Short mmCIF file of C-alpha atoms in Angstrom, two decimals:
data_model
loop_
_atom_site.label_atom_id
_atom_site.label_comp_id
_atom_site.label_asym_id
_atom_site.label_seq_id
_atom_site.Cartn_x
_atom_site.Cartn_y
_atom_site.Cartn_z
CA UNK G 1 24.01 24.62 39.28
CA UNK G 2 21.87 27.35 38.02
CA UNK G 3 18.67 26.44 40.71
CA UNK G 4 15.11 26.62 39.94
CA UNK G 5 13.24 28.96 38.20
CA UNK G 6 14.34 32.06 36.36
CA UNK G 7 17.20 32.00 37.55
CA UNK G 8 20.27 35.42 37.12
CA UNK G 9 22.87 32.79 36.54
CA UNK G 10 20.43 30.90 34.30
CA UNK G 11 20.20 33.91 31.92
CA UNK G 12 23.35 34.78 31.96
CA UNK G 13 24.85 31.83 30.85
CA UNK G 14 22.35 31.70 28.12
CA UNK G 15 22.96 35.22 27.10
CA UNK G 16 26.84 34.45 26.83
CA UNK G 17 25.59 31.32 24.61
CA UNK G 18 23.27 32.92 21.98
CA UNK G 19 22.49 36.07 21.01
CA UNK G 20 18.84 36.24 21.70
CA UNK G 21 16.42 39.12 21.39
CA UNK G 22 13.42 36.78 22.63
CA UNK G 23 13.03 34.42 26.17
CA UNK G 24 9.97 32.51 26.30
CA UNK G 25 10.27 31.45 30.06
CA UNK G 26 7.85 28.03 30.65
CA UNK G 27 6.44 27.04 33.96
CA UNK G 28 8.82 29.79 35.80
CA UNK G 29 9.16 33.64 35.98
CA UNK G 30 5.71 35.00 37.42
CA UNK G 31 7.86 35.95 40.66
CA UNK G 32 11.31 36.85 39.09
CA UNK G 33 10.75 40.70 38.63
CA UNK G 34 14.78 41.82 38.99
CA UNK G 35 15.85 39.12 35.81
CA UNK G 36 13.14 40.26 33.64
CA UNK G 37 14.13 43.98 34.42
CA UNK G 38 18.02 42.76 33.80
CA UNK G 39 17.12 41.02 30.53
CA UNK G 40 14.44 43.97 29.20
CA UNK G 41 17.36 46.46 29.89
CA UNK G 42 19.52 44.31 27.62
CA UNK G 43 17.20 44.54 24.91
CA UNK G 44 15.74 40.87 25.54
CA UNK G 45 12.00 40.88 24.94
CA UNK G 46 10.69 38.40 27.84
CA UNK G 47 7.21 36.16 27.32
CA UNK G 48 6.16 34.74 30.67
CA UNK G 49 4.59 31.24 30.34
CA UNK G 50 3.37 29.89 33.74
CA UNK G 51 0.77 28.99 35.98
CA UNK G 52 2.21 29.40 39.66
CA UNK G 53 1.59 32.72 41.62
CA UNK G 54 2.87 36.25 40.48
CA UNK G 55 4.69 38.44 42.34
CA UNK G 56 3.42 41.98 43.30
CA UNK G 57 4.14 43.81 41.52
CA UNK G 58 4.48 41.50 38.94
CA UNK G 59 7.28 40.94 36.09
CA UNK G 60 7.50 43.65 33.66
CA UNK G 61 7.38 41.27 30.79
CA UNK G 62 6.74 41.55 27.19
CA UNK G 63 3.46 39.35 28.01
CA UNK G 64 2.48 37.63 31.09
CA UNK G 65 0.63 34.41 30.28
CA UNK G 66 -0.73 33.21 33.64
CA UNK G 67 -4.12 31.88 34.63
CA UNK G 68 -2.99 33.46 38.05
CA UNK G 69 -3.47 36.86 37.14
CA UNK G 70 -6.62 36.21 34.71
CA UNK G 71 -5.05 36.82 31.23
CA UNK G 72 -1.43 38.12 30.46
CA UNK G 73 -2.53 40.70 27.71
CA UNK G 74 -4.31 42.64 30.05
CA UNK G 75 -3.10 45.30 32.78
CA UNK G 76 -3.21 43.58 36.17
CA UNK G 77 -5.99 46.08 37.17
CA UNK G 78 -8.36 44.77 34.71
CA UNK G 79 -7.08 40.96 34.97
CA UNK G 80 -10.09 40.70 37.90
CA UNK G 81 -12.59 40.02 35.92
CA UNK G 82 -10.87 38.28 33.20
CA UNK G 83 -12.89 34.32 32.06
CA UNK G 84 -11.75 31.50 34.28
CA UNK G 85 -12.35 28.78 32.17
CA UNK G 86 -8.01 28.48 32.12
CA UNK G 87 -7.21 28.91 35.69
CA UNK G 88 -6.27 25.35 36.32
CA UNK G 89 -4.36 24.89 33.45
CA UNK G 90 -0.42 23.89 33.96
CA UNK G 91 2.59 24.97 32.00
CA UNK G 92 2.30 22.30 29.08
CA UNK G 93 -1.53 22.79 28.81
CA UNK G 94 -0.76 26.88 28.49
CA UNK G 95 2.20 26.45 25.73
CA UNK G 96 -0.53 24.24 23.34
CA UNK G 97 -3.28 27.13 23.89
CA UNK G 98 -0.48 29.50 22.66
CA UNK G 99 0.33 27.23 19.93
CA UNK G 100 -3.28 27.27 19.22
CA UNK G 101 -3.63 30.65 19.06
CA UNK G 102 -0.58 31.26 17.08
CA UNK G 103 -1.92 28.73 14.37
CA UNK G 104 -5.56 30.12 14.48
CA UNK G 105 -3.78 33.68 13.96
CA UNK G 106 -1.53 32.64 11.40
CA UNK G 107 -4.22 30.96 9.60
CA UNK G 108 -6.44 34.56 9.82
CA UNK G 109 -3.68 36.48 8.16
CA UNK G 110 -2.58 34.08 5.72
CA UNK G 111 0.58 32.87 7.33
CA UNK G 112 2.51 30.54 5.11
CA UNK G 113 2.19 26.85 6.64
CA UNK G 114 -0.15 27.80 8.79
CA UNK G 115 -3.47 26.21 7.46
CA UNK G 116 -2.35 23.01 7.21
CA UNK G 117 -0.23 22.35 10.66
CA UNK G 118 -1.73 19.95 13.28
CA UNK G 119 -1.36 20.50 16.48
CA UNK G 120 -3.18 17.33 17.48
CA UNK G 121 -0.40 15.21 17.18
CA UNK G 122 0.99 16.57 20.62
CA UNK G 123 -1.96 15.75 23.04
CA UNK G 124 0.07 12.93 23.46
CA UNK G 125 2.54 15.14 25.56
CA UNK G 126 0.09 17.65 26.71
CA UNK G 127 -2.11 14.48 28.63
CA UNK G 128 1.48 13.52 30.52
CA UNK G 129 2.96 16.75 31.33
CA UNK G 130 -0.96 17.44 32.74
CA UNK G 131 -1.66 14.01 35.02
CA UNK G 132 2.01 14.37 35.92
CA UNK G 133 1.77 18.16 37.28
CA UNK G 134 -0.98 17.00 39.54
CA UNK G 135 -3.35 20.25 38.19
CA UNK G 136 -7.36 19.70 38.56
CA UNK G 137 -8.69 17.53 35.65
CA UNK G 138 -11.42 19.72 34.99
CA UNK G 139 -12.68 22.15 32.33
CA UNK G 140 -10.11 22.30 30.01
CA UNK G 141 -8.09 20.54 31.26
CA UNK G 142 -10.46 17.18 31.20
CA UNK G 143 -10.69 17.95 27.45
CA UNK G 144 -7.01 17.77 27.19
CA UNK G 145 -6.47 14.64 28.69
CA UNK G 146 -9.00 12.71 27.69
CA UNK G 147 -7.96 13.58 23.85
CA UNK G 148 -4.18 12.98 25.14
CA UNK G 149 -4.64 9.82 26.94
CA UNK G 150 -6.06 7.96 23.54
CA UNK G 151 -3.15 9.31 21.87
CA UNK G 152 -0.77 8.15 23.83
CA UNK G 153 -2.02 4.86 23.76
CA UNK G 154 -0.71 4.47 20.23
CA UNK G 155 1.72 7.31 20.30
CA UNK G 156 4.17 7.20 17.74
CA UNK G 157 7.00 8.55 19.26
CA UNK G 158 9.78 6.18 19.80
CA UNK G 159 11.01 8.06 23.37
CA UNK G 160 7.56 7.49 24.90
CA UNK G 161 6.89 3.50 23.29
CA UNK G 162 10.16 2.88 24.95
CA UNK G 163 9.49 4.58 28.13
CA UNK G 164 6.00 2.05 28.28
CA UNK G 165 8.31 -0.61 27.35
CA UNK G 166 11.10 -0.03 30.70
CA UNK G 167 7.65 1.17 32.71
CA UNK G 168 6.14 -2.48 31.43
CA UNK G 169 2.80 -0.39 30.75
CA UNK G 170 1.18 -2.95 28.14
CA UNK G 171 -2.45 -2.57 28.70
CA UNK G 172 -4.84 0.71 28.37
CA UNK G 173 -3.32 3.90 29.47
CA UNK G 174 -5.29 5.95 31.99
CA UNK G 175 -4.37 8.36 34.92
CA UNK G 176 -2.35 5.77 37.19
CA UNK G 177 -0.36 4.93 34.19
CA UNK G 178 0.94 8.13 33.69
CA UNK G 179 1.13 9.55 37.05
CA UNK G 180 2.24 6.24 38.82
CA UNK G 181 5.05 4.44 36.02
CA UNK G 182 5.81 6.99 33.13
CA UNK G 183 5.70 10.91 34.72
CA UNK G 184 8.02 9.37 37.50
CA UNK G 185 10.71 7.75 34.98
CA UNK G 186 10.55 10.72 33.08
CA UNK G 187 10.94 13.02 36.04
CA UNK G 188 13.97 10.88 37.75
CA UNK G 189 17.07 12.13 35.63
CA UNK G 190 15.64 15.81 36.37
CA UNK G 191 15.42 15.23 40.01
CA UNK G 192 18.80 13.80 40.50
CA UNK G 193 21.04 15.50 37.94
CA UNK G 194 19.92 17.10 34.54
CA UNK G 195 16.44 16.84 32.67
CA UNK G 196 18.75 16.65 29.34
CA UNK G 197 18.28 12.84 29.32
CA UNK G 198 14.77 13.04 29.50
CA UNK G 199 14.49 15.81 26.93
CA UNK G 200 16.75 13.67 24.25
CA UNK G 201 13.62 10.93 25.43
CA UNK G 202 11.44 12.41 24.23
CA UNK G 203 13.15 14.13 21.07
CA UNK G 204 14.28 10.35 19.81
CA UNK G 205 13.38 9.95 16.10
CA UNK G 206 14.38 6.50 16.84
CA UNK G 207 14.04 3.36 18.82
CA UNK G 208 17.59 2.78 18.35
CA UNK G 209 17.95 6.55 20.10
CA UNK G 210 15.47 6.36 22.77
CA UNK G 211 15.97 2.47 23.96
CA UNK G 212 19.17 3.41 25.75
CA UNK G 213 18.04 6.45 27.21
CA UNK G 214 14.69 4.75 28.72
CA UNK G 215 16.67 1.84 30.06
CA UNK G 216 19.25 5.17 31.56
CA UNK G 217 15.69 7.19 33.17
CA UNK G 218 14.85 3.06 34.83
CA UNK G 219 17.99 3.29 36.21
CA UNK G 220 17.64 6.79 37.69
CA UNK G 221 14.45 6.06 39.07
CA UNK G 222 15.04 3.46 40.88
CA UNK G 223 17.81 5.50 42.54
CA UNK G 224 15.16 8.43 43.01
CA UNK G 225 12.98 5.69 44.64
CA UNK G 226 15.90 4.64 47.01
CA UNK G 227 16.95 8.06 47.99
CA UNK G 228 13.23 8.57 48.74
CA UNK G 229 12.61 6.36 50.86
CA UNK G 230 15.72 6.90 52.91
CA UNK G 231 15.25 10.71 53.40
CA UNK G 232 10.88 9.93 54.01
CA UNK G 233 11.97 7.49 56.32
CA UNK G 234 14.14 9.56 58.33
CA UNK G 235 11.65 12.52 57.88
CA UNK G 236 8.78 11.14 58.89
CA UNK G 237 10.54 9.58 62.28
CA UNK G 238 12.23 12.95 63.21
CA UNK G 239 8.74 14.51 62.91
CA UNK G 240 6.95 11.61 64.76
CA UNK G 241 9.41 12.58 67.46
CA UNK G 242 8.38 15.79 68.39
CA UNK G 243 4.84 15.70 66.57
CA UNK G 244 2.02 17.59 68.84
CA UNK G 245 -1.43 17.21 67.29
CA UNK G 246 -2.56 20.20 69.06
CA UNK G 247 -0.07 22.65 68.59
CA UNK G 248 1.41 21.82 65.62
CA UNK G 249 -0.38 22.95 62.18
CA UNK G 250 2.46 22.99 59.92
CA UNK G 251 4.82 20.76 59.34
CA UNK G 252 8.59 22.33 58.69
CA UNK G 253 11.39 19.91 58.73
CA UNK G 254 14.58 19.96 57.59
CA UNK G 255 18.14 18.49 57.31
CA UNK G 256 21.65 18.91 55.71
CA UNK G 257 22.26 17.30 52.49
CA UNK G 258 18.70 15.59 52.17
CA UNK G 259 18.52 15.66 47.89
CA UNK G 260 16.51 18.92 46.80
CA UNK G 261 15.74 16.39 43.91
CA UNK G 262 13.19 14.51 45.74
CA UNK G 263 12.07 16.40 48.66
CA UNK G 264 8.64 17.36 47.19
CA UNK G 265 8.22 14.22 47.08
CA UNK G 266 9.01 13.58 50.60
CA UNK G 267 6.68 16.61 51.62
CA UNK G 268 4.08 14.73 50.09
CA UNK G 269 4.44 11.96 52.32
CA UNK G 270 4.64 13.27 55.03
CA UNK G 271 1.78 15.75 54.56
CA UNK G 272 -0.36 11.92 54.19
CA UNK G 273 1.14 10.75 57.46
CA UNK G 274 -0.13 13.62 59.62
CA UNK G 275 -2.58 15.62 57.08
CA UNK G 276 -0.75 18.74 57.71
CA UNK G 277 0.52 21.50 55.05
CA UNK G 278 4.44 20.45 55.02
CA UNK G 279 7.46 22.18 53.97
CA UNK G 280 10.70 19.85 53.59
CA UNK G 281 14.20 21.62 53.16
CA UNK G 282 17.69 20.03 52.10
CA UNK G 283 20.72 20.99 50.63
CA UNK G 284 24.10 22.92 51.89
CA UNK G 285 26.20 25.70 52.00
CA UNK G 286 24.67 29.35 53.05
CA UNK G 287 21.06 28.44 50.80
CA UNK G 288 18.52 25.45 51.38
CA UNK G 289 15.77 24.92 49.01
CA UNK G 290 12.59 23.90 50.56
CA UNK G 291 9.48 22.54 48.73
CA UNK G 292 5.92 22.16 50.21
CA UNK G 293 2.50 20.69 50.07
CA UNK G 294 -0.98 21.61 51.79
CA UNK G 295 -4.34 21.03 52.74
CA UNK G 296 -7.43 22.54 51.49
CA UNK G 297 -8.15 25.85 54.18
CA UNK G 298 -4.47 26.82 53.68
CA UNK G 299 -3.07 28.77 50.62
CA UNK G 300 0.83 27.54 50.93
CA UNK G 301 2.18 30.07 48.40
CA UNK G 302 0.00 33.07 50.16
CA UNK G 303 1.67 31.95 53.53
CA UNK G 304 5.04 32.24 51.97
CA UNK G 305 4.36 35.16 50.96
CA UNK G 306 4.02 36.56 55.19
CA UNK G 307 7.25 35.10 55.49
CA UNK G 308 9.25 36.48 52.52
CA UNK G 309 11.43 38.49 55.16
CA UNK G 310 12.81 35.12 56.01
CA UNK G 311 13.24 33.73 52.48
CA UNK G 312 16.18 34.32 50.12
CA UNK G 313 13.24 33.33 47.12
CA UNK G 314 9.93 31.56 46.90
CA UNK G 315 7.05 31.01 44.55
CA UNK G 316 4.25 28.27 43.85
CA UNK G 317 0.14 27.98 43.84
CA UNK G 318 -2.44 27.84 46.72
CA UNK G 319 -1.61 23.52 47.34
CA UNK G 320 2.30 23.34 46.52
CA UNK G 321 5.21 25.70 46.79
CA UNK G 322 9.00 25.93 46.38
CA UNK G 323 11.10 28.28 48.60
CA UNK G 324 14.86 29.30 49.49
CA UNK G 325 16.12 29.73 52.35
CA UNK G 326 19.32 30.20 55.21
CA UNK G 327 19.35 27.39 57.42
CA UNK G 328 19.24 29.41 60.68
CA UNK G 329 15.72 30.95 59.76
CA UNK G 330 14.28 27.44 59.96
CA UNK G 331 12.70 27.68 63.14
CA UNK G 332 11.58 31.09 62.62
CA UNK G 333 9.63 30.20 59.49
CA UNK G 334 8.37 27.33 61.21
CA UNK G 335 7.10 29.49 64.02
CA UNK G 336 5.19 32.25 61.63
CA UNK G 337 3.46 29.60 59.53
CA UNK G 338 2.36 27.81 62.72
CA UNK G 339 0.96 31.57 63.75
CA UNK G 340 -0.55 31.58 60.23
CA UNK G 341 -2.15 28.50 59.52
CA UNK G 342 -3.55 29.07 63.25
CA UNK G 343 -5.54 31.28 62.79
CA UNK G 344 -6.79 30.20 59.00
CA UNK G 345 -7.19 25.80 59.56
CA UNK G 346 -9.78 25.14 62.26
CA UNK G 347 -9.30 21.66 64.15
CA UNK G 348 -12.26 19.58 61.56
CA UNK G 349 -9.83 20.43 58.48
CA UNK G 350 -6.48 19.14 60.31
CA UNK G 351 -8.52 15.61 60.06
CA UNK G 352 -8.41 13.76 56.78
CA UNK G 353 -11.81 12.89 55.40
CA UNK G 354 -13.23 10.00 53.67
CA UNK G 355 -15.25 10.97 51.17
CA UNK G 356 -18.47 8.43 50.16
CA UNK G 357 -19.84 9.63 47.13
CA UNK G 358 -23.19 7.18 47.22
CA UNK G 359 -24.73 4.79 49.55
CA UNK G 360 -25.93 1.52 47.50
CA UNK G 361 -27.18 -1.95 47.72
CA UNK G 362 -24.54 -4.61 47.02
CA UNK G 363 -27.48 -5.81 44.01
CA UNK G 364 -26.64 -2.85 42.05
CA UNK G 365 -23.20 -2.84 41.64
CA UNK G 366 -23.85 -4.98 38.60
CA UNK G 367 -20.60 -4.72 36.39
CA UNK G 368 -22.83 -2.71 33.76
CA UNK G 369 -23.26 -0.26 36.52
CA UNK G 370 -19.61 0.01 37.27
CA UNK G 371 -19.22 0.02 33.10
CA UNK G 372 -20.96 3.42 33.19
CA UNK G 373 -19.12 4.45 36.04
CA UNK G 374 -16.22 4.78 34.42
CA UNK G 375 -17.65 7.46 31.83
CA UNK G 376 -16.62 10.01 34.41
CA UNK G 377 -12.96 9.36 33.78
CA UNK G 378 -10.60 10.71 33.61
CA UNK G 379 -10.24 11.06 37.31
CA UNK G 380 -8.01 12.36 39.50
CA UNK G 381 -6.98 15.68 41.19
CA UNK G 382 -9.76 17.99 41.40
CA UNK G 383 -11.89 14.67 39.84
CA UNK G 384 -11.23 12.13 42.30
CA UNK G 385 -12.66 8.09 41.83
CA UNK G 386 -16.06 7.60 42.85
CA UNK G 387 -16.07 6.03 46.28
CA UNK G 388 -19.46 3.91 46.68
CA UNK G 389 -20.60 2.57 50.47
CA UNK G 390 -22.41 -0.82 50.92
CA UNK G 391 -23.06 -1.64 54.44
CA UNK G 392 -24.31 -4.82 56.03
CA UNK G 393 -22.61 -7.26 54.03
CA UNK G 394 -20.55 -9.53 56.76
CA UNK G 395 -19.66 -12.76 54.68
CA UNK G 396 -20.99 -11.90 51.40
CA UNK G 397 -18.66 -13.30 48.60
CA UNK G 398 -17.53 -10.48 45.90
CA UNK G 399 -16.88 -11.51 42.73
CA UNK G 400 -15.37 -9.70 39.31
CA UNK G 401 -14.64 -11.55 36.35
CA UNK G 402 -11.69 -10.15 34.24
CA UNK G 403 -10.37 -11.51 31.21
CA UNK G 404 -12.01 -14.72 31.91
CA UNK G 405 -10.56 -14.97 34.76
CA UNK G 406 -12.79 -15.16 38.09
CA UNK G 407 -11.96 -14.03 41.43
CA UNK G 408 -13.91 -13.52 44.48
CA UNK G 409 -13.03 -12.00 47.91
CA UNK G 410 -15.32 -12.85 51.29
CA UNK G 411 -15.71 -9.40 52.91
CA UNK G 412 -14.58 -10.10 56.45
CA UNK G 413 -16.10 -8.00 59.66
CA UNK G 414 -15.02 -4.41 59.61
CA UNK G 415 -14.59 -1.74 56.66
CA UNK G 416 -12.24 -2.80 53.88
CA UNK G 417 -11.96 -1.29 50.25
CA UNK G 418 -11.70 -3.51 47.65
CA UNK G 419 -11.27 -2.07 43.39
CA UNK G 420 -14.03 -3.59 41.51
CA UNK G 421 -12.83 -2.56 38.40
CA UNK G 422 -8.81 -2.62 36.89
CA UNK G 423 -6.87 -0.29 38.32
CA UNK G 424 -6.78 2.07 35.23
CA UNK G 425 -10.62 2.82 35.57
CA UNK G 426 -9.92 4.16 39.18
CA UNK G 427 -13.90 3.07 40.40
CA UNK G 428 -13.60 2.29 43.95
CA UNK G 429 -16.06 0.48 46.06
CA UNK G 430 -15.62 1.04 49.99
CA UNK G 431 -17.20 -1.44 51.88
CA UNK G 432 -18.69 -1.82 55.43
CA UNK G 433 -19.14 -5.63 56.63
CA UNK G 434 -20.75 -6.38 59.70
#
């Protein structure tokens, strides 16, 4: 097990492998300073592709490509007032814009090949890896995966038709889709065991290939979704044990052998159960790894960064962050981020709010209304569904029409929220009866 990241036993291993003179490390490295020393003093040029936090001082690489920091070409002194148009970009959505630039540079200076290679043809994985790293759909980002989502509706790659095929995803392909059914199957070998599975996935030249290996991520994932559930289960009771609303702004739990595979996950969770930034730690021997989630008000990888006396490693972005660390600083760590996030959250932001974009009459949701509604899309983190209020409405009959098919609902007294549009569109209508 070489761990996360950028890892010295990572490098070393592939150093023994191949003789490389260049490491292009994706979606890690920003915060692993001593390997990128190790593997510059071995003659190993080192290209840092990644979007989480950097260290300070930061990698001595070849080139730092990170949003974080502004732009990677630059030194970090002048990275301040660098454009921000790519500061919400992920890992995947950096690695095309590379790609771009390499093509629109190779095409400048002549570059055999160059002029006529398409990078369109991978939105298709650009849209998932995006919607599945939970990253703002905004600015570029939107561009991405609107252009990515079409594509992968009639993507020709036999890993990813036989991924919708095990996923049972037959209809248009929007943000659910890929967040909810395919980025989970695709993520479940990784999580458990080895990503190698899904790589070979999506590297299939064949259905013949990639059938098997779909029907082998279904299997993993419902095995992800059963460990889960167990460890959330158990998670969120130990914390509803000892949980004080007043006291307690961070959430920190942990236990041995809970699967490092899925405890993001389980942070998640939990963080929706009490709406407070949560770290969740498993694993055994001298080294847990922890993984954690937050609220808006509390930069989660800043906070880490008060407690790196108490970490072994730890890295991530303002919302979600990954971490190492000896069992018996557990408490401690839970004791400084309490301090912290004291004295950052005030009480209004430790209560979940329910955002109502519009207050309207129930005459004009008219399903040409709702039609233009969805113009907005794609929605999502940083983009989230328009929520519309209608109140006074006790017994009115709702009614959508589908397909052909006709259903109604009676609103009952009360609020309820009811979809008035398929799921995929992600247009919600919140209504107040009575």
């Amino acid at each position: 097990d070489e761990g996360y990241g950028l890892s010295q036993d990572g490098v070393e291993n592939c150093l023994r492998r191949f003789p490389i003179k260049l490491l292009l490390a994706v979606d890690c490295g920003s915060t692993a300073a001593p390997t990128v020393d190790w593997l510059r003093q071995r003659g190993v040029d080192v290209i840092v592709l990644d979007h989480h936090q950097v260290s300070n001082p930061p990698p001595a690489a070849t080139a730092l490509v990170n949003p974080q920091s502004g732009t990677g070409i630059l030194p970090l002194a002048e990275r301040q007032n660098a454009c921000s148009t790519f500061t919400e970009l992920c890992s995947v959505g950096l690695a095309f814009k590379l790609a771009h630039a390499l093509v629109k540079r190779g095409r400048e200076t002549g570059l055999a090949g160059a002029q006529d290679f398409d990078l369109r043809p991978l939105l298709d994985l650009v849209a998932l890896g995006t919607v599945a790293d939970l990253v703002p759909l905004t600015g570029e980002n939107r561009l991405l995966v609107t252009t990515g989502l079409q594509r992968l509706q009639g993507t020709p790659r036999p890993g990813l038709i036989a991924l919708k095929a095990v996923a049972e995803v037959r209809g248009p392909i929007g943000v659910y889709e890929v967040g909810f059914q395919l980025g989970p199957r695709l993520n479940a070998a990784g999580r458990l065991e080895s990503a190698v599975e899904s790589l070979n996935l999506l590297l299939a030249q064949n259905l013949a290939e990639a059938g098997p290996l779909a029907r082998d991520l279904e299997t993993w994932n419902r095995e992800r979704q059963q460990i889960e559930r167990s460890i959330a289960e158990e998670a969120i009771g130990a914390v509803r044990a000892k949980f004080d609303a007043e006291t307690d702004y961070v959430i920190v739990e942990g236990q041995l052998l809970w699967h490092v595979g899925v405890i993001g996950i389980v942070a998640s969770r939990v963080l929706r159960e009490f709406h407070r930034p949560t770290i969740i730690i498993g694993g055994e021997g001298e080294e847990w790894r922890g993984s954690g989630r937050s609220i808006a008000g509390f930069d989660l990888a800043a906070a880490l960064r008060e407690c790196q006396d108490l970490l072994v490693r730890h890295g991530g972005h303002a919302m979600a962050a990954g971490l190492s660390i000896r069992p018996g600083n557990l408490d401690a760590l839970r004791s400084r981020l309490n301090e912290l996030a004291r004295r950052t959250l005030t009480r209004d932001q430790l209560q979940p709010l329910m955002r109502l974009d519009a207050e309207v009459n129930l005459s004009e949701l008219t399903r040409e209304r709702l039609e233009e509604l969805q113009r907005l899309e794609p929605v999502g983190q940083g983009n989230p569904p328009v929520q519309l209020v209608v109140r006074r409405v006790a017994g009115a009959v709702l009614a959508r029409s589908f397909g052909g098919t006709a259903r109604t609902r009676r609103c009952p007294p009360g609020a309820s929220t009811w979809r008035l549009l398929p799921r995929s569109t992600n247009t919600t209508v919140r209504v107040r009866c009575g």
